[in-house]
XYZ file of N, CA and C in Angstrom:
441
model
N 88.172 40.644 -31.354
C 88.320 41.569 -30.243
C 87.721 42.925 -30.618
N 86.875 43.427 -29.778
C 86.222 44.712 -30.017
C 87.114 45.818 -29.469
N 87.382 46.811 -30.302
C 88.230 47.933 -29.904
C 87.372 49.196 -29.812
N 87.375 49.840 -28.657
C 86.554 51.053 -28.494
C 86.863 52.141 -29.520
N 88.127 52.284 -29.909
C 88.454 53.325 -30.895
C 87.774 53.017 -32.232
N 87.664 51.737 -32.572
C 86.968 51.355 -33.803
C 85.501 51.716 -33.749
N 84.898 51.507 -32.600
C 83.484 51.862 -32.428
C 83.310 53.371 -32.546
N 84.198 54.135 -31.914
C 84.128 55.596 -31.994
C 84.323 56.090 -33.427
N 85.285 55.495 -34.132
C 85.513 55.904 -35.516
C 84.308 55.559 -36.401
N 83.709 54.395 -36.183
C 82.526 54.013 -36.951
C 81.360 54.958 -36.663
N 81.168 55.304 -35.399
C 80.109 56.261 -35.052
C 80.382 57.622 -35.679
N 81.639 58.046 -35.666
C 82.008 59.320 -36.288
C 81.743 59.310 -37.783
N 82.074 58.196 -38.442
C 81.818 58.083 -39.879
C 80.318 58.124 -40.163
N 79.548 57.401 -39.362
C 78.101 57.394 -39.549
C 77.482 58.765 -39.342
N 77.913 59.441 -38.285
C 77.400 60.789 -38.023
C 77.814 61.763 -39.123
N 79.022 61.620 -39.620
C 79.489 62.492 -40.702
C 78.655 62.282 -41.961
N 78.392 61.022 -42.286
C 77.591 60.737 -43.486
C 76.164 61.252 -43.318
N 75.594 61.058 -42.143
C 74.233 61.558 -41.897
C 74.211 63.082 -42.009
N 75.205 63.745 -41.436
C 75.286 65.201 -41.535
C 75.444 65.659 -42.972
N 76.329 64.980 -43.708
C 76.527 65.308 -45.126
C 75.208 65.164 -45.889
N 74.498 64.072 -45.639
C 73.264 63.809 -46.368
C 72.199 64.853 -46.045
N 72.040 65.166 -44.765
C 71.035 66.169 -44.387
C 71.367 67.534 -44.972
N 72.633 67.924 -44.910
C 73.049 69.209 -45.467
C 72.894 69.217 -46.986
N 73.313 68.146 -47.641
C 73.199 68.063 -49.096
C 71.744 68.074 -49.534
N 70.886 67.419 -48.760
C 69.461 67.408 -49.093
C 68.882 68.805 -49.147
N 69.374 69.688 -48.296
C 68.899 71.072 -48.311
C 69.556 71.874 -49.432
N 70.835 71.598 -49.689
C 71.572 72.367 -50.694
C 71.078 72.086 -52.109
N 70.781 70.822 -52.439
C 70.468 70.464 -53.827
C 69.074 70.874 -54.276
N 68.214 71.258 -53.371
C 66.857 71.627 -53.768
C 66.895 72.841 -54.688
N 66.467 72.642 -55.921
C 66.412 73.733 -56.891
C 67.741 74.062 -57.543
N 68.768 73.224 -57.324
C 70.083 73.487 -57.910
C 70.540 72.281 -58.713
N 71.551 72.482 -59.516
C 72.126 71.412 -60.315
C 72.921 70.476 -59.409
N 72.590 69.170 -59.391
C 73.287 68.232 -58.508
C 74.780 68.114 -58.815
N 75.155 68.274 -60.088
C 76.565 68.184 -60.448
C 77.346 69.347 -59.843
N 76.777 70.535 -59.924
C 77.437 71.709 -59.356
C 77.542 71.611 -57.835
N 76.476 71.160 -57.184
C 76.521 71.069 -55.722
C 77.517 70.012 -55.271
N 77.562 68.874 -55.952
C 78.539 67.839 -55.592
C 79.956 68.351 -55.817
N 80.174 69.085 -56.918
C 81.503 69.623 -57.206
C 81.946 70.608 -56.123
N 81.051 71.466 -55.683
C 81.394 72.444 -54.645
C 81.684 71.738 -53.324
N 80.829 70.807 -52.941
C 81.000 70.106 -51.666
C 82.317 69.335 -51.650
N 82.614 68.592 -52.716
C 83.843 67.808 -52.738
C 85.069 68.681 -53.001
N 84.886 69.797 -53.682
C 85.995 70.749 -53.840
C 86.420 71.310 -52.491
N 85.448 71.674 -51.668
C 85.753 72.166 -50.320
C 86.428 71.064 -49.500
N 85.920 69.837 -49.620
C 86.536 68.701 -48.927
C 87.970 68.489 -49.370
N 88.228 68.626 -50.669
C 89.588 68.482 -51.189
C 90.534 69.534 -50.632
N 90.051 70.764 -50.534
C 90.879 71.833 -49.972
C 91.193 71.547 -48.501
N 90.208 71.059 -47.762
C 90.422 70.725 -46.349
C 91.447 69.601 -46.205
N 91.419 68.631 -47.112
C 92.338 67.490 -47.040
C 93.704 67.758 -47.663
N 93.871 68.861 -48.377
C 95.117 69.161 -49.075
C 96.373 69.075 -48.200
N 96.353 69.543 -46.960
C 97.580 69.431 -46.145
C 98.072 67.992 -45.955
N 97.169 67.021 -45.982
C 97.566 65.626 -45.813
C 98.369 65.104 -47.002
N 98.252 65.782 -48.145
C 99.014 65.400 -49.322
C 100.513 65.466 -49.049
N 100.913 66.372 -48.171
C 102.329 66.566 -47.887
C 102.819 65.761 -46.685
N 101.939 65.059 -46.025
C 102.323 64.272 -44.856
C 102.668 62.828 -45.195
N 102.259 62.358 -46.363
C 102.435 60.954 -46.720
C 103.190 60.821 -48.034
N 103.821 59.681 -48.224
C 104.534 59.393 -49.464
C 103.514 59.200 -50.579
N 103.521 60.080 -51.552
C 102.534 60.048 -52.627
C 103.164 59.696 -53.974
N 104.352 59.069 -53.978
C 105.016 58.726 -55.235
C 104.204 57.727 -56.062
N 103.409 56.914 -55.390
C 102.619 55.912 -56.092
C 101.671 56.532 -57.106
N 101.264 57.771 -56.844
C 100.271 58.400 -57.711
C 100.843 58.764 -59.081
N 102.158 58.862 -59.204
C 102.763 59.211 -60.486
C 102.995 57.980 -61.376
N 102.747 56.793 -60.855
C 102.872 55.558 -61.634
C 101.596 55.351 -62.459
N 101.693 54.659 -63.589
C 100.481 54.423 -64.398
C 99.348 53.770 -63.602
N 99.671 52.791 -62.760
C 98.613 52.156 -61.967
C 98.037 53.135 -60.948
N 98.862 54.014 -60.395
C 98.386 55.015 -59.448
C 97.466 56.023 -60.105
N 97.807 56.407 -61.332
C 96.951 57.336 -62.075
C 95.609 56.671 -62.371
N 95.657 55.407 -62.803
C 94.416 54.682 -63.121
C 93.533 54.538 -61.883
N 94.143 54.159 -60.758
C 93.376 54.010 -59.516
C 92.792 55.349 -59.095
N 93.583 56.406 -59.167
C 93.117 57.735 -58.765
C 91.949 58.199 -59.634
N 92.064 57.991 -60.948
C 90.976 58.384 -61.840
C 89.716 57.574 -61.578
N 89.877 56.277 -61.366
C 88.704 55.439 -61.085
C 88.036 55.861 -59.782
N 88.843 56.030 -58.727
C 88.264 56.432 -57.443
C 87.638 57.823 -57.517
N 88.289 58.731 -58.232
C 87.778 60.095 -58.318
C 86.552 60.236 -59.184
N 86.563 59.592 -60.352
C 85.469 59.780 -61.311
C 84.324 58.803 -61.071
N 84.631 57.525 -60.998
C 83.577 56.511 -60.909
C 83.061 56.359 -59.483
N 83.974 56.052 -58.566
C 83.549 55.711 -57.210
C 83.087 56.921 -56.403
N 83.557 58.119 -56.757
C 83.166 59.289 -55.968
C 82.272 60.240 -56.765
N 82.789 60.802 -57.847
C 82.036 61.829 -58.570
C 80.708 61.297 -59.117
N 80.750 60.189 -59.818
C 79.507 59.647 -60.399
C 78.539 59.207 -59.312
N 79.071 58.532 -58.293
C 78.201 58.034 -57.226
C 77.528 59.183 -56.478
N 78.279 60.206 -56.130
C 77.686 61.302 -55.375
C 76.861 62.232 -56.252
N 77.140 62.300 -57.542
C 76.245 63.029 -58.441
C 74.870 62.362 -58.434
N 74.867 61.032 -58.584
C 73.596 60.304 -58.570
C 72.907 60.415 -57.210
N 73.700 60.378 -56.138
C 73.145 60.532 -54.796
C 72.505 61.910 -54.642
N 73.192 62.954 -55.118
C 72.651 64.321 -55.052
C 71.398 64.449 -55.899
N 71.410 63.806 -57.052
C 70.221 63.817 -57.919
C 69.046 63.151 -57.201
N 69.326 62.041 -56.520
C 68.284 61.355 -55.763
C 67.749 62.180 -54.613
N 68.620 62.991 -53.992
C 68.184 63.828 -52.875
C 67.190 64.901 -53.301
N 67.117 65.168 -54.597
C 66.108 66.112 -55.084
C 64.715 65.484 -55.072
N 64.655 64.147 -55.083
C 63.379 63.447 -55.159
C 62.985 62.749 -53.860
N 63.983 62.398 -53.036
C 63.760 61.589 -51.841
C 64.202 62.399 -50.624
N 63.439 62.367 -49.537
C 63.881 63.074 -48.331
C 65.222 62.533 -47.827
N 66.026 63.412 -47.254
C 67.354 63.020 -46.773
C 67.268 61.890 -45.747
N 66.251 61.911 -44.900
C 66.118 60.852 -43.893
C 65.908 59.493 -44.552
N 65.143 59.444 -45.631
C 64.944 58.191 -46.365
C 66.232 57.766 -47.064
N 66.974 58.735 -47.600
C 68.227 58.417 -48.285
C 69.238 57.808 -47.320
N 69.333 58.350 -46.114
C 70.247 57.793 -45.111
C 69.819 56.373 -44.762
N 68.533 56.169 -44.592
C 68.027 54.835 -44.271
C 68.318 53.848 -45.397
N 68.074 54.269 -46.628
C 68.326 53.398 -47.769
C 69.813 53.109 -47.946
N 70.661 54.033 -47.532
C 72.106 53.819 -47.679
C 72.607 52.696 -46.771
N 71.791 52.273 -45.803
C 72.157 51.120 -44.981
C 72.252 49.843 -45.813
N 71.615 49.844 -46.967
C 71.666 48.666 -47.829
C 73.041 48.479 -48.458
N 73.859 49.520 -48.517
C 75.163 49.412 -49.180
C 76.103 48.433 -48.480
N 76.352 48.543 -47.170
C 77.244 47.552 -46.554
C 76.653 46.141 -46.561
N 75.337 46.051 -46.457
C 74.663 44.748 -46.549
C 74.924 44.121 -47.919
N 74.696 44.901 -48.971
C 74.891 44.413 -50.333
C 76.351 44.047 -50.586
N 77.270 44.902 -50.138
C 78.698 44.623 -50.341
C 79.105 43.329 -49.649
N 78.618 43.110 -48.453
C 78.962 41.879 -47.722
C 78.412 40.641 -48.404
N 77.154 40.698 -48.797
C 76.533 39.541 -49.440
C 77.188 39.262 -50.796
N 77.503 40.295 -51.563
C 78.189 40.102 -52.838
C 79.591 39.531 -52.631
N 80.277 39.980 -51.571
C 81.595 39.439 -51.269
C 81.546 37.947 -50.994
N 80.528 37.524 -50.275
C 80.365 36.091 -49.979
C 79.962 35.339 -51.248
N 78.994 35.865 -51.981
C 78.446 35.151 -53.138
C 79.390 35.129 -54.335
N 80.058 36.241 -54.616
C 80.852 36.332 -55.834
C 82.342 36.063 -55.630
N 82.865 36.424 -54.482
C 84.309 36.314 -54.263
C 84.652 35.130 -53.364
N 83.659 34.610 -52.673
C 83.912 33.488 -51.777
C 84.458 33.908 -50.423
N 84.189 35.150 -50.050
C 84.640 35.648 -48.752
C 83.950 34.873 -47.632
N 84.668 34.631 -46.567
C 84.123 33.925 -45.408
C 83.872 34.948 -44.296
N 82.678 34.910 -43.741
C 82.330 35.807 -42.644
C 82.119 34.997 -41.378
N 82.530 35.573 -40.251
C 82.310 34.885 -38.975
C 80.903 35.187 -38.457
N 80.561 34.573 -37.348
C 79.214 34.715 -36.791
C 78.886 36.168 -36.463
N 79.839 36.892 -35.911
C 79.605 38.294 -35.563
C 79.279 39.122 -36.813
N 79.967 38.838 -37.914
C 79.688 39.543 -39.171
C 78.282 39.231 -39.677
N 77.884 37.970 -39.598
C 76.538 37.599 -40.019
C 75.477 38.234 -39.119
N 75.782 38.335 -37.834
C 74.848 39.024 -36.925
C 74.717 40.497 -37.312
N 75.834 41.118 -37.666
C 75.797 42.509 -38.120
C 74.967 42.673 -39.382
N 75.134 41.749 -40.321
C 74.340 41.779 -41.557
C 72.854 41.616 -41.223
N 72.560 40.709 -40.310
C 71.171 40.517 -39.891
C 70.592 41.766 -39.244
N 71.403 42.434 -38.435
C 70.932 43.670 -37.804
C 70.688 44.761 -38.842
N 71.579 44.873 -39.828
C 71.362 45.844 -40.908
C 70.065 45.560 -41.655
N 69.877 44.300 -42.024
C 68.663 43.925 -42.736
C 67.426 44.185 -41.884
N 67.512 43.846 -40.597
C 66.395 44.117 -39.688
C 66.091 45.606 -39.585
N 67.139 46.424 -39.521
C 66.946 47.869 -39.465
C 66.292 48.416 -40.721
N 66.728 47.913 -41.866
C 66.133 48.349 -43.135
C 64.655 47.972 -43.192
N 64.338 46.757 -42.775
C 62.943 46.297 -42.775
C 62.105 47.143 -41.813
N 62.633 47.402 -40.618
C 61.899 48.234 -39.651
C 61.632 49.626 -40.196
N 62.638 50.211 -40.802
C 62.481 51.562 -41.352
C 61.475 51.557 -42.503
N 61.549 50.530 -43.334
C 60.671 50.469 -44.507
C 59.207 50.319 -44.125
N 58.935 49.582 -43.050
C 57.546 49.295 -42.705
C 57.049 50.035 -41.465
N 57.880 50.862 -40.875
C 57.461 51.620 -39.690
C 56.490 52.719 -40.103
N 55.521 53.012 -39.238
C 54.618 54.122 -39.554
C 55.411 55.425 -39.621
N 55.062 56.241 -40.581
C 55.771 57.507 -40.778
C 55.287 58.523 -39.748
N 56.267 59.124 -39.045
C 55.954 60.160 -38.063
C 56.687 61.425 -38.457
N 56.082 62.535 -38.176
C 56.738 63.814 -38.394
C 57.261 64.300 -37.057
N 58.587 64.457 -36.983
C 59.199 64.930 -35.732
C 59.416 66.441 -35.755
N 59.507 66.990 -36.940
C 59.748 68.435 -37.062
C 58.637 69.031 -37.890
N 58.204 70.189 -37.494
C 57.135 70.853 -38.245
C 57.679 71.585 -39.432
């Protein structure tokens, strides 16, 4: 069942990531990618701080909670976005956003191949559309829209 709120949230996430990438692409030029990622995520952390008091956060004081928090903070976020920021110094932001479409495609295919996840027809159609979009972007003639 397709839920309109899910579509809106997905569009919001996509627009947010595109905005982040375009803004970061401008910020990292001539600057240290580690410093720029730290500032951007530090500001994000301050914005999200009020939510810390809205939810039960006792899990974070457990050894498994500390391990998960460190892994998500250092490996999945800090290292990944440091490398992403480093890449934005070499690759235009528009290309980086296009290339990032490969992430959900790769995650889905790895889930099927390595974990044995089962996908329905709609999921496979989505994967096909992602792959088609990546191919179109990769082989489309380059146009300049902005001077």
